[in-house]
Amino acid sequence: MKQMTKILLAGLLAGASLHAESEPVAKPETTKQSQSPVEVTTRSLQLKTVKTPKGKKVKKWVRATEVVPGDTVRYVNTVRNRSGQNIEKVRIVNPINPHLIYLARSAKCAGGCTIRFSIDGGKHFAAPKELFVKMKNGKKRLALPKEYNAVEWVIDAIPAGESTTVEFKARLK
Amino acid sequence: MTGRSIITGRRKRDSTKSKVKCWIFVFSLLVLWSSAEGAGTAAGTAVSNSVTIRFQIAGSAATQTIESNTDTFVVDRVADVRIDWMDTAPVEAGPGESDRVLRFLVSNLGNGDDNVSLSYEHNTTDSFSPPPQNVRLYRDSDGDGVFDPSSDSQVSLLPLAEDANATVFIVADIPSNPDSNLSRDGIRVASSWTATAGPEDPQAVDVVVRRGEDLAEGIYRLRDYHLESYKSATIHSSDGQVHTGTRITYTIGVTLKGGAGAIHNVIVSDTIPTGTEYLPGTLTLDGTALSDAADGDAGSYDSAQRLIRVDLGTLSQSAPGETSREIAFEVKVQ
């Protein structure tokens, strides 16, 4: 916590440091985006048939506005490094809403990354081949993609001023 | 000296009924499994997503954590109705018969309540198909899968909760002079919901119609087999006349005629004619003696009611033809 306060004091706006000083006990561990040199946004998309200006029908991922059970939703998370320095050891965690079922092999990233999953709400993450469910008879089996309830992307570094995206797809129950 | 013969029979296929019950059971399990597994997220449910990111500024050991915006859409209402014909084979029906039943299952596969409308779909190209004025639609109100006018109710609008289903029946009076062997008629179901027009709003519950209507057809098959019977009397006297003490042998024949099929629970009852008395121990079936007591064999004589009763069980044939049974007994003129 002291380290975070130092960073806030050193690198962020004056308002942020005042906030940290005035409420030292209640200071949140999570920084608001407006206070951070890094921004992350999430968007839900759905595949729809739309008409081009020339009247041609094409399928396109658009803002999810009309979603019913059974539909696939694509979540695209964009990370922007607005700071003047590289950021490293970037770990992006996306809990999967209980109304959604993760679709196998749909988690991706734009550049290089390591993708891991959790079946305990994000307490532990592991690669699919290392993610096991303990059964009633004491034996273990590989977790099924539909049992994943969080996705984690680990990126080595995002250069200063650049952005990257990570994504996954899920089906509405 | 005339006797009155009563032949009763229930035209049904017991084995088929068992199979139907079995399939209903299996289907019910599947429906229950499907409902449990696939109960759609209810309309109006808000589905949110947010992301947490942790990172270090290059050259710093401190980890920062930030959260994304929260993306939320509201689950829209989907209208999805389905109907299936549930009889496993065409239902047999004879010309002019009343209350012949076809069974259907109506399902609400949407994610909200629906008032499903039902309408009879008449095949006008077929004179065997019951015209609309001969048809009633019933809901299986007691849920036993069997039509019963005393417990089931006529219906044209079927309220169904999300993922619910209900059995409905076509109950029809068959035309008297059909000119074909198979009818094909059905029930059309329609959702009460219509698709929302206008711009889409992620925060509003729009209506999406996935399957607003559905149609299932059932089949009546003209029964091409039937029972015929006759009764004859043989007078045992030297002059061929009836006198006091004359013995008379009555013979009752029952014949299944026509195509392949079966008629179950065929029972022959015959009252001994007034002015005669039954001669004990004379009752036979196909030439084999039957006891007069109501015991293990097929026949009996009830002296109080002066009634011969023979249970023929099932008359069946696997190919077109005739299958006959013959009952005989003697009386003495008083």
Short mmCIF file of C-alpha atoms in Angstrom, two decimals:
data_model
loop_
_atom_site.label_atom_id
_atom_site.label_comp_id
_atom_site.label_asym_id
_atom_site.label_seq_id
_atom_site.Cartn_x
_atom_site.Cartn_y
_atom_site.Cartn_z
CA MET A 1 0.00 0.00 0.00
CA LYS A 2 2.85 2.36 0.79
CA GLN A 3 4.42 1.58 -2.57
CA MET A 4 1.18 2.36 -4.35
CA THR A 5 0.84 5.65 -2.52
CA LYS A 6 4.35 6.57 -3.60
CA ILE A 7 3.49 5.84 -7.21
CA LEU A 8 0.33 7.88 -6.98
CA LEU A 9 2.16 10.74 -5.42
CA ALA A 10 4.96 10.61 -7.92
CA GLY A 11 3.18 9.99 -11.15
CA LEU A 12 -0.44 11.02 -10.97
CA LEU A 13 -2.52 14.11 -10.70
CA ALA A 14 -2.48 16.22 -7.57
CA GLY A 15 -6.14 15.43 -6.91
CA ALA A 16 -5.35 11.76 -6.70
CA SER A 17 -2.61 12.23 -4.17
CA LEU A 18 -4.83 14.50 -2.08
CA HIS A 19 -7.50 11.83 -2.10
CA ALA A 20 -4.98 9.28 -0.92
CA GLU A 21 -3.77 11.53 1.85
CA SER A 22 -7.17 12.61 3.09
CA GLU A 23 -8.51 9.07 3.41
CA PRO A 24 -5.48 6.91 4.10
CA VAL A 25 -7.42 4.09 5.75
CA ALA A 26 -10.10 3.74 3.10
CA LYS A 27 -7.75 4.14 0.18
CA PRO A 28 -8.77 1.58 -2.45
CA GLU A 29 -6.23 -0.83 -3.77
CA THR A 30 -7.68 -0.48 -7.21
CA THR A 31 -6.92 2.73 -8.99
CA LYS A 32 -9.59 4.49 -11.01
CA GLN A 33 -8.92 4.57 -14.69
CA SER A 34 -8.94 8.34 -14.83
CA GLN A 35 -6.06 8.31 -12.35
CA SER A 36 -4.01 5.70 -14.18
CA PRO A 37 -1.67 5.91 -17.11
CA VAL A 38 -3.22 2.66 -18.27
CA GLU A 39 -6.79 2.30 -19.47
CA VAL A 40 -8.75 -0.90 -19.96
CA THR A 41 -12.18 -1.09 -21.55
CA THR A 42 -14.49 -4.01 -22.16
CA ARG A 43 -17.12 -4.24 -24.87
CA SER A 44 -19.73 -6.92 -25.60
CA LEU A 45 -20.34 -7.68 -29.26
CA GLN A 46 -22.67 -9.93 -31.18
CA LEU A 47 -22.54 -11.15 -34.76
CA LYS A 48 -25.30 -9.66 -36.84
CA THR A 49 -26.15 -9.36 -40.47
CA VAL A 50 -25.97 -5.74 -41.50
CA LYS A 51 -26.37 -3.93 -44.78
CA THR A 52 -23.44 -2.09 -46.30
CA PRO A 53 -24.03 1.35 -47.83
CA LYS A 54 -24.27 -0.47 -51.16
CA GLY A 55 -27.04 -2.70 -49.80
CA LYS A 56 -24.99 -5.84 -49.54
CA LYS A 57 -25.68 -8.03 -46.50
CA VAL A 58 -22.60 -8.91 -44.47
CA LYS A 59 -22.05 -10.42 -41.05
CA LYS A 60 -20.38 -8.09 -38.62
CA TRP A 61 -19.59 -7.95 -34.91
CA VAL A 62 -21.61 -5.08 -33.50
CA ARG A 63 -22.52 -3.80 -30.05
CA ALA A 64 -24.57 -6.44 -28.24
CA THR A 65 -28.02 -4.97 -28.01
CA GLU A 66 -30.30 -7.88 -28.85
CA VAL A 67 -29.14 -10.95 -26.97
CA VAL A 68 -31.32 -13.95 -26.18
CA PRO A 69 -30.52 -17.36 -24.68
CA GLY A 70 -28.29 -19.39 -26.95
CA ASP A 71 -26.66 -16.37 -28.56
CA THR A 72 -22.90 -15.96 -28.66
CA VAL A 73 -21.39 -12.85 -27.12
CA ARG A 74 -17.84 -11.77 -27.87
CA TYR A 75 -16.05 -9.73 -25.24
CA VAL A 76 -13.18 -7.56 -26.45
CA ASN A 77 -10.99 -5.98 -23.81
CA THR A 78 -8.64 -3.21 -24.91
CA VAL A 79 -5.65 -2.12 -22.84
CA ARG A 80 -4.11 1.28 -23.66
CA ASN A 81 -0.77 2.25 -22.18
CA ARG A 82 -0.99 6.02 -22.15
CA SER A 83 2.05 6.44 -20.00
CA GLY A 84 5.45 7.39 -21.27
CA GLN A 85 6.90 4.13 -20.02
CA ASN A 86 6.48 0.50 -20.88
CA ILE A 87 4.25 -1.52 -18.60
CA GLU A 88 5.29 -5.03 -17.70
CA LYS A 89 3.93 -8.21 -16.18
CA VAL A 90 0.49 -7.26 -17.41
CA ARG A 91 -2.19 -9.58 -16.02
CA ILE A 92 -5.75 -9.15 -17.26
CA VAL A 93 -8.47 -11.03 -15.40
CA ASN A 94 -12.00 -11.33 -16.74
CA PRO A 95 -14.56 -13.16 -14.55
CA ILE A 96 -17.18 -14.94 -16.66
CA ASN A 97 -20.72 -13.91 -15.80
CA PRO A 98 -22.72 -16.85 -14.36
CA HIS A 99 -25.31 -16.43 -17.12
CA LEU A 100 -22.63 -17.16 -19.73
CA ILE A 101 -20.83 -20.32 -20.81
CA TYR A 102 -17.27 -19.95 -22.05
CA LEU A 103 -16.81 -21.26 -25.60
CA ALA A 104 -13.80 -23.56 -25.97
CA ARG A 105 -10.66 -22.13 -27.59
CA SER A 106 -12.24 -18.70 -27.97
CA ALA A 107 -9.83 -16.79 -25.70
CA LYS A 108 -7.26 -14.91 -27.78
CA CYS A 109 -4.89 -12.00 -27.65
CA ALA A 110 -3.59 -9.71 -30.33
CA GLY A 111 0.09 -10.27 -29.57
CA GLY A 112 1.92 -12.88 -27.57
CA CYS A 113 0.40 -13.86 -24.27
CA THR A 114 -0.27 -16.72 -21.92
CA ILE A 115 -3.90 -17.63 -21.44
CA ARG A 116 -5.06 -19.44 -18.32
CA PHE A 117 -8.42 -20.23 -16.80
CA SER A 118 -9.99 -20.58 -13.39
CA ILE A 119 -12.76 -22.80 -12.11
CA ASP A 120 -12.82 -21.34 -8.60
CA GLY A 121 -13.86 -17.81 -9.34
CA GLY A 122 -10.39 -16.48 -10.06
CA LYS A 123 -8.52 -17.72 -6.99
CA HIS A 124 -6.29 -20.00 -9.04
CA PHE A 125 -5.48 -20.00 -12.74
CA ALA A 126 -3.94 -22.73 -14.87
CA ALA A 127 -3.60 -23.82 -18.46
CA PRO A 128 -6.44 -26.09 -19.71
CA LYS A 129 -4.18 -29.16 -19.55
CA GLU A 130 -3.40 -28.44 -15.92
CA LEU A 131 -6.86 -27.54 -14.73
CA PHE A 132 -8.49 -30.42 -12.89
CA VAL A 133 -11.81 -31.02 -11.18
CA LYS A 134 -11.88 -33.32 -8.19
CA MET A 135 -14.72 -35.80 -8.45
CA LYS A 136 -16.76 -37.39 -5.67
CA ASN A 137 -14.81 -40.63 -5.96
CA GLY A 138 -11.58 -38.77 -5.27
CA LYS A 139 -10.29 -39.02 -8.81
CA LYS A 140 -9.50 -36.02 -10.97
CA ARG A 141 -10.59 -35.10 -14.44
CA LEU A 142 -9.77 -32.23 -16.74
CA ALA A 143 -12.09 -29.28 -16.30
CA LEU A 144 -14.44 -28.67 -19.18
CA PRO A 145 -14.40 -25.29 -20.89
CA LYS A 146 -18.02 -24.76 -19.83
CA GLU A 147 -16.79 -24.99 -16.22
CA TYR A 148 -14.38 -22.09 -16.56
CA ASN A 149 -15.52 -19.05 -14.65
CA ALA A 150 -12.62 -16.66 -15.24
CA VAL A 151 -10.04 -16.01 -17.94
CA GLU A 152 -6.56 -14.61 -17.43
CA TRP A 153 -4.23 -13.21 -20.05
CA VAL A 154 -0.61 -12.54 -19.08
CA ILE A 155 1.37 -10.23 -21.35
CA ASP A 156 5.07 -9.61 -20.87
CA ALA A 157 4.98 -5.94 -21.79
CA ILE A 158 2.99 -3.25 -23.55
CA PRO A 159 5.23 -0.50 -24.94
CA ALA A 160 4.61 3.09 -24.02
CA GLY A 161 1.81 4.68 -26.01
CA GLU A 162 0.58 1.40 -27.47
CA SER A 163 -2.50 -0.70 -26.96
CA THR A 164 -3.48 -4.33 -27.27
CA THR A 165 -6.63 -6.40 -27.12
CA VAL A 166 -7.63 -9.67 -25.56
CA GLU A 167 -10.93 -11.40 -26.07
CA PHE A 168 -13.13 -14.45 -25.54
CA LYS A 169 -16.54 -15.68 -26.60
CA ALA A 170 -19.35 -17.06 -24.47
CA ARG A 171 -22.88 -18.30 -25.01
CA LEU A 172 -25.80 -16.91 -23.05
CA LYS A 173 -27.48 -19.70 -21.05
CA MET B 1 -87.32 -68.21 -28.68
CA THR B 2 -84.76 -65.66 -29.52
CA GLY B 3 -81.57 -64.98 -27.65
CA ARG B 4 -79.71 -61.71 -27.26
CA SER B 5 -75.99 -61.77 -27.94
CA ILE B 6 -73.77 -58.95 -26.79
CA ILE B 7 -70.28 -58.76 -28.18
CA THR B 8 -68.00 -56.21 -26.69
CA GLY B 9 -64.49 -55.41 -27.66
CA ARG B 10 -62.01 -52.68 -27.04
CA ARG B 11 -60.17 -51.66 -30.18
CA LYS B 12 -56.76 -50.77 -29.01
CA ARG B 13 -53.26 -52.08 -29.22
CA ASP B 14 -52.08 -52.88 -25.73
CA SER B 15 -48.50 -53.36 -26.79
CA THR B 16 -48.61 -50.07 -28.64
CA LYS B 17 -50.05 -48.40 -25.57
CA SER B 18 -47.20 -49.74 -23.47
CA LYS B 19 -44.70 -48.47 -26.01
CA VAL B 20 -46.45 -45.12 -26.09
CA LYS B 21 -46.32 -44.91 -22.29
CA CYS B 22 -42.65 -45.86 -22.41
CA TRP B 23 -41.88 -43.22 -24.98
CA ILE B 24 -43.91 -40.64 -23.08
CA PHE B 25 -41.80 -41.48 -20.03
CA VAL B 26 -38.54 -41.25 -21.97
CA PHE B 27 -39.66 -38.05 -23.66
CA SER B 28 -40.71 -36.60 -20.31
CA LEU B 29 -37.27 -37.35 -18.94
CA LEU B 30 -35.69 -35.72 -21.95
CA VAL B 31 -37.91 -32.68 -21.58
CA LEU B 32 -37.09 -32.47 -17.88
CA TRP B 33 -33.39 -32.84 -18.63
CA SER B 34 -33.65 -30.29 -21.38
CA SER B 35 -35.49 -27.90 -19.09
CA ALA B 36 -32.99 -28.35 -16.30
CA GLU B 37 -30.02 -28.02 -18.62
CA GLY B 38 -31.33 -25.42 -21.00
CA ALA B 39 -33.64 -23.15 -19.05
CA GLY B 40 -32.84 -19.91 -20.81
CA THR B 41 -31.75 -16.86 -18.91
CA ALA B 42 -34.89 -14.95 -18.05
CA ALA B 43 -35.83 -11.92 -20.10
CA GLY B 44 -34.78 -8.71 -18.39
CA THR B 45 -31.72 -10.21 -16.71
CA ALA B 46 -28.78 -7.78 -16.73
CA VAL B 47 -25.55 -9.43 -17.85
CA SER B 48 -22.51 -7.42 -16.84
CA ASN B 49 -18.82 -7.77 -17.55
CA SER B 50 -15.77 -6.02 -16.19
CA VAL B 51 -12.06 -6.65 -16.25
CA THR B 52 -9.26 -6.16 -13.75
CA ILE B 53 -5.70 -5.46 -14.92
CA ARG B 54 -2.52 -5.61 -12.87
CA PHE B 55 0.80 -4.36 -14.15
CA GLN B 56 4.10 -2.78 -13.24
CA ILE B 57 5.59 0.35 -14.66
CA ALA B 58 8.91 -0.54 -16.21
CA GLY B 59 11.65 -0.19 -13.63
CA SER B 60 9.25 -0.30 -10.71
CA ALA B 61 8.51 -3.25 -8.49
CA ALA B 62 5.11 -1.85 -7.50
CA THR B 63 2.04 -3.49 -8.95
CA GLN B 64 -0.87 -1.34 -9.93
CA THR B 65 -4.43 -2.57 -10.27
CA ILE B 66 -7.15 -0.90 -12.26
CA GLU B 67 -10.65 -1.90 -13.28
CA SER B 68 -12.38 -1.46 -16.57
CA ASN B 69 -15.75 0.00 -17.26
CA THR B 70 -18.73 -2.28 -16.67
CA ASP B 71 -20.38 -3.43 -19.87
CA THR B 72 -24.02 -4.43 -19.39
CA PHE B 73 -26.73 -5.66 -21.71
CA VAL B 74 -30.20 -6.78 -20.75
CA VAL B 75 -31.37 -10.19 -21.96
CA ASP B 76 -34.16 -9.79 -24.46
CA ARG B 77 -37.34 -11.82 -24.55
CA VAL B 78 -37.32 -14.64 -27.04
CA ALA B 79 -40.58 -16.10 -28.28
CA ASP B 80 -40.20 -19.74 -29.25
CA VAL B 81 -43.14 -22.14 -29.38
CA ARG B 82 -43.12 -25.71 -30.57
CA ILE B 83 -45.63 -28.48 -31.08
CA ASP B 84 -45.00 -32.18 -31.66
CA TRP B 85 -47.32 -35.04 -32.51
CA MET B 86 -46.87 -37.60 -29.75
CA ASP B 87 -48.67 -40.70 -30.98
CA THR B 88 -46.07 -43.17 -32.13
CA ALA B 89 -48.23 -44.50 -34.96
CA PRO B 90 -51.31 -43.41 -36.90
CA VAL B 91 -54.43 -43.61 -34.77
CA GLU B 92 -56.99 -46.06 -36.13
CA ALA B 93 -60.45 -44.76 -36.75
CA GLY B 94 -63.54 -46.17 -38.37
CA PRO B 95 -66.01 -44.27 -40.57
CA GLY B 96 -68.48 -42.28 -38.47
CA GLU B 97 -66.70 -42.95 -35.17
CA SER B 98 -66.83 -40.28 -32.47
CA ASP B 99 -64.15 -38.84 -30.19
CA ARG B 100 -61.10 -40.26 -31.91
CA VAL B 101 -58.03 -38.73 -30.26
CA LEU B 102 -54.67 -37.48 -31.55
CA ARG B 103 -52.15 -36.38 -28.92
CA PHE B 104 -49.72 -33.45 -29.17
CA LEU B 105 -47.19 -31.73 -26.90
CA VAL B 106 -46.97 -27.92 -26.92
CA SER B 107 -43.76 -26.41 -25.52
CA ASN B 108 -42.77 -22.88 -24.62
CA LEU B 109 -39.04 -22.78 -25.33
CA GLY B 110 -38.87 -19.03 -24.81
CA ASN B 111 -37.43 -17.30 -21.77
CA GLY B 112 -40.70 -15.89 -20.47
CA ASP B 113 -44.39 -16.65 -20.12
CA ASP B 114 -46.47 -17.02 -23.27
CA ASN B 115 -50.15 -17.37 -24.09
CA VAL B 116 -49.95 -19.84 -26.94
CA SER B 117 -52.93 -19.86 -29.30
CA LEU B 118 -54.06 -23.15 -30.80
CA SER B 119 -55.96 -23.71 -34.02
CA TYR B 120 -56.97 -26.83 -35.88
CA GLU B 121 -55.29 -27.23 -39.25
CA HIS B 122 -57.71 -29.02 -41.55
CA ASN B 123 -56.49 -30.87 -44.60
CA THR B 124 -59.16 -29.93 -47.10
CA THR B 125 -57.85 -32.22 -49.85
CA ASP B 126 -58.79 -35.34 -47.95
CA SER B 127 -62.36 -36.43 -47.22
CA PHE B 128 -61.15 -38.65 -44.38
CA SER B 129 -59.91 -35.59 -42.46
CA PRO B 130 -62.45 -34.41 -39.92
CA PRO B 131 -63.89 -31.00 -40.85
CA PRO B 132 -63.42 -28.22 -38.26
CA GLN B 133 -67.00 -28.51 -36.99
CA ASN B 134 -66.23 -32.13 -36.03
CA VAL B 135 -63.10 -31.23 -34.05
CA ARG B 136 -62.51 -30.11 -30.47
CA LEU B 137 -59.14 -29.20 -28.95
CA TYR B 138 -58.61 -30.22 -25.34
CA ARG B 139 -55.87 -29.60 -22.81
CA ASP B 140 -54.77 -32.61 -20.79
CA SER B 141 -55.74 -30.80 -17.59
CA ASP B 142 -54.98 -33.68 -15.25
CA GLY B 143 -51.69 -34.39 -16.99
CA ASP B 144 -52.20 -38.14 -17.33
CA GLY B 145 -51.64 -38.18 -21.09
CA VAL B 146 -55.03 -39.76 -21.70
CA PHE B 147 -58.06 -37.90 -23.01
CA ASP B 148 -60.91 -37.80 -20.52
CA PRO B 149 -63.78 -35.36 -21.23
CA SER B 150 -64.72 -35.27 -17.56
CA SER B 151 -61.32 -33.99 -16.41
CA ASP B 152 -59.81 -32.35 -19.49
CA SER B 153 -60.97 -28.97 -20.75
CA GLN B 154 -61.46 -27.49 -24.19
CA VAL B 155 -58.86 -24.91 -25.03
CA SER B 156 -57.92 -22.38 -27.69
CA LEU B 157 -55.40 -20.36 -25.67
CA LEU B 158 -52.76 -22.14 -23.65
CA PRO B 159 -50.87 -20.16 -20.97
CA LEU B 160 -47.40 -21.66 -20.63
CA ALA B 161 -44.64 -20.53 -18.30
CA GLU B 162 -41.03 -20.40 -19.43
CA ASP B 163 -39.79 -23.87 -20.41
CA ALA B 164 -43.20 -25.40 -19.65
CA ASN B 165 -45.12 -27.77 -21.87
CA ALA B 166 -48.60 -29.26 -21.99
CA THR B 167 -50.34 -32.10 -23.75
CA VAL B 168 -53.27 -31.20 -25.98
CA PHE B 169 -55.65 -33.45 -27.87
CA ILE B 170 -57.47 -33.29 -31.15
CA VAL B 171 -60.78 -35.00 -30.43
CA ALA B 172 -62.60 -35.60 -33.69
CA ASP B 173 -65.66 -37.25 -35.14
CA ILE B 174 -64.62 -39.19 -38.23
CA PRO B 175 -66.50 -38.55 -41.50
CA SER B 176 -68.91 -41.31 -42.50
CA ASN B 177 -67.75 -41.88 -46.04
CA PRO B 178 -64.02 -41.35 -46.33
CA ASP B 179 -62.44 -42.05 -49.70
CA SER B 180 -58.89 -42.47 -48.48
CA ASN B 181 -57.08 -44.51 -45.86
CA LEU B 182 -54.98 -41.86 -44.13
CA SER B 183 -55.85 -38.39 -42.87
CA ARG B 184 -53.28 -35.72 -42.12
CA ASP B 185 -54.46 -32.93 -39.86
CA GLY B 186 -52.83 -30.96 -37.13
CA ILE B 187 -52.62 -28.11 -34.71
CA ARG B 188 -50.98 -24.78 -35.42
CA VAL B 189 -49.59 -22.93 -32.41
CA ALA B 190 -48.66 -19.27 -32.28
CA SER B 191 -46.88 -17.17 -29.68
CA SER B 192 -48.65 -14.13 -28.25
CA TRP B 193 -45.47 -12.08 -28.65
CA THR B 194 -44.50 -10.00 -31.67
CA ALA B 195 -41.05 -8.74 -32.48
CA THR B 196 -40.12 -5.30 -31.19
CA ALA B 197 -39.78 -2.72 -33.90
CA GLY B 198 -37.46 0.25 -33.86
CA PRO B 199 -33.88 0.82 -32.70
CA GLU B 200 -32.29 -1.72 -30.40
CA ASP B 201 -31.37 -0.70 -26.90
CA PRO B 202 -28.96 -2.81 -24.81
CA GLN B 203 -30.76 -1.69 -21.66
CA ALA B 204 -34.31 -2.46 -22.88
CA VAL B 205 -36.08 -5.80 -23.07
CA ASP B 206 -36.90 -6.21 -26.73
CA VAL B 207 -38.82 -9.14 -28.14
CA VAL B 208 -37.06 -11.46 -30.55
CA VAL B 209 -39.23 -14.00 -32.32
CA ARG B 210 -37.26 -17.16 -32.92
CA ARG B 211 -40.18 -19.46 -33.75
CA GLY B 212 -43.44 -17.56 -33.50
CA GLU B 213 -45.49 -20.34 -35.07
CA ASP B 214 -45.28 -24.07 -35.42
CA LEU B 215 -47.40 -26.81 -36.92
CA ALA B 216 -47.56 -30.51 -36.18
CA GLU B 217 -49.71 -32.95 -38.05
CA GLY B 218 -51.17 -36.19 -36.79
CA ILE B 219 -52.56 -39.08 -38.78
CA TYR B 220 -55.73 -41.09 -38.56
CA ARG B 221 -55.62 -44.41 -40.36
CA LEU B 222 -58.86 -45.89 -41.60
CA ARG B 223 -59.45 -49.13 -39.78
CA ASP B 224 -59.84 -51.84 -42.41
CA TYR B 225 -60.75 -54.70 -40.10
CA HIS B 226 -63.87 -55.38 -38.06
CA LEU B 227 -65.78 -57.98 -36.09
CA GLU B 228 -68.74 -59.90 -37.47
CA SER B 229 -70.93 -62.34 -35.59
CA TYR B 230 -73.77 -64.72 -36.18
CA LYS B 231 -76.00 -66.93 -34.09
CA SER B 232 -77.71 -70.10 -35.29
CA ALA B 233 -79.93 -72.74 -33.67
CA THR B 234 -80.07 -76.50 -34.33
CA ILE B 235 -83.27 -78.24 -33.16
CA HIS B 236 -82.79 -81.81 -32.06
CA SER B 237 -86.16 -83.47 -32.79
CA SER B 238 -87.30 -86.12 -35.23
CA ASP B 239 -89.87 -83.88 -36.89
CA GLY B 240 -87.80 -80.71 -36.78
CA GLN B 241 -90.39 -79.07 -34.54
CA VAL B 242 -89.95 -77.71 -31.04
CA HIS B 243 -91.72 -79.58 -28.26
CA THR B 244 -91.41 -79.63 -24.51
CA GLY B 245 -88.12 -81.26 -23.72
CA THR B 246 -86.62 -80.64 -27.16
CA ARG B 247 -82.88 -79.85 -27.07
CA ILE B 248 -81.62 -76.90 -29.04
CA THR B 249 -77.93 -76.20 -29.76
CA TYR B 250 -77.08 -72.55 -30.16
CA THR B 251 -73.91 -71.63 -32.02
CA ILE B 252 -72.39 -68.14 -31.88
CA GLY B 253 -69.59 -67.30 -34.28
CA VAL B 254 -67.32 -64.28 -33.99
CA THR B 255 -65.03 -63.40 -36.91
CA LEU B 256 -62.31 -60.76 -37.30
CA LYS B 257 -62.42 -59.76 -40.96
CA GLY B 258 -60.34 -57.47 -43.12
CA GLY B 259 -56.74 -56.32 -42.84
CA ALA B 260 -54.07 -57.06 -40.29
CA GLY B 261 -54.88 -55.92 -36.79
CA ALA B 262 -56.18 -56.90 -33.41
CA ILE B 263 -59.29 -56.35 -31.35
CA HIS B 264 -58.81 -56.83 -27.66
CA ASN B 265 -61.01 -57.88 -24.77
CA VAL B 266 -63.70 -59.48 -26.91
CA ILE B 267 -66.43 -60.79 -24.61
CA VAL B 268 -69.55 -62.65 -25.78
CA SER B 269 -72.60 -62.55 -23.50
CA ASP B 270 -75.80 -64.39 -24.39
CA THR B 271 -79.03 -64.58 -22.38
CA ILE B 272 -80.75 -67.98 -22.36
CA PRO B 273 -84.09 -67.64 -24.24
CA THR B 274 -87.28 -67.47 -22.20
CA GLY B 275 -89.04 -70.85 -22.07
CA THR B 276 -85.81 -72.81 -22.15
CA GLU B 277 -83.29 -73.93 -19.59
CA TYR B 278 -79.54 -74.22 -19.97
CA LEU B 279 -78.19 -77.76 -20.04
CA PRO B 280 -75.22 -77.76 -17.65
CA GLY B 281 -71.85 -78.81 -19.03
CA THR B 282 -72.69 -78.09 -22.68
CA LEU B 283 -70.74 -74.87 -23.12
CA THR B 284 -67.85 -75.17 -25.62
CA LEU B 285 -65.38 -72.88 -27.33
CA ASP B 286 -64.07 -74.07 -30.69
CA GLY B 287 -65.24 -77.56 -29.74
CA THR B 288 -63.45 -77.61 -26.39
CA ALA B 289 -65.59 -77.93 -23.28
CA LEU B 290 -65.71 -75.04 -20.84
CA SER B 291 -66.83 -75.32 -17.25
CA ASP B 292 -69.97 -73.53 -16.16
CA ALA B 293 -68.27 -72.02 -13.13
CA ALA B 294 -66.63 -68.60 -13.26
CA ASP B 295 -63.16 -70.00 -12.87
CA GLY B 296 -59.92 -70.20 -14.77
CA ASP B 297 -61.29 -70.96 -18.20
CA ALA B 298 -62.89 -68.51 -20.60
CA GLY B 299 -66.52 -69.44 -20.11
CA SER B 300 -69.19 -69.42 -17.44
CA TYR B 301 -72.92 -69.68 -16.93
CA ASP B 302 -74.66 -67.37 -14.45
CA SER B 303 -77.85 -69.15 -13.42
CA ALA B 304 -79.23 -66.13 -11.58
CA GLN B 305 -79.00 -63.94 -14.66
CA ARG B 306 -79.48 -66.88 -17.08
CA LEU B 307 -76.41 -65.60 -18.89
CA ILE B 308 -73.70 -67.37 -20.90
CA ARG B 309 -70.41 -65.42 -20.85
CA VAL B 310 -67.27 -66.26 -22.85
CA ASP B 311 -64.12 -64.13 -22.81
CA LEU B 312 -62.44 -64.50 -26.20
CA GLY B 313 -59.56 -62.19 -25.29
CA THR B 314 -57.76 -60.86 -28.35
CA LEU B 315 -58.66 -61.65 -31.91
CA SER B 316 -55.78 -60.79 -34.14
CA GLN B 317 -54.31 -61.50 -37.52
CA SER B 318 -50.99 -60.50 -38.98
CA ALA B 319 -52.23 -60.54 -42.58
CA PRO B 320 -55.53 -59.73 -44.24
CA GLY B 321 -58.04 -62.54 -43.86
CA GLU B 322 -60.51 -63.95 -41.35
CA THR B 323 -59.98 -65.19 -37.79
CA SER B 324 -62.93 -66.95 -36.19
CA ARG B 325 -63.98 -68.35 -32.82
CA GLU B 326 -67.09 -70.44 -32.26
CA ILE B 327 -69.11 -70.85 -29.07
CA ALA B 328 -71.83 -73.45 -28.61
CA PHE B 329 -74.20 -74.50 -25.83
CA GLU B 330 -77.45 -76.41 -25.43
CA VAL B 331 -80.82 -75.58 -23.90
CA LYS B 332 -83.92 -77.64 -23.30
CA VAL B 333 -87.42 -76.36 -24.02
CA GLN B 334 -89.54 -76.23 -20.89
#
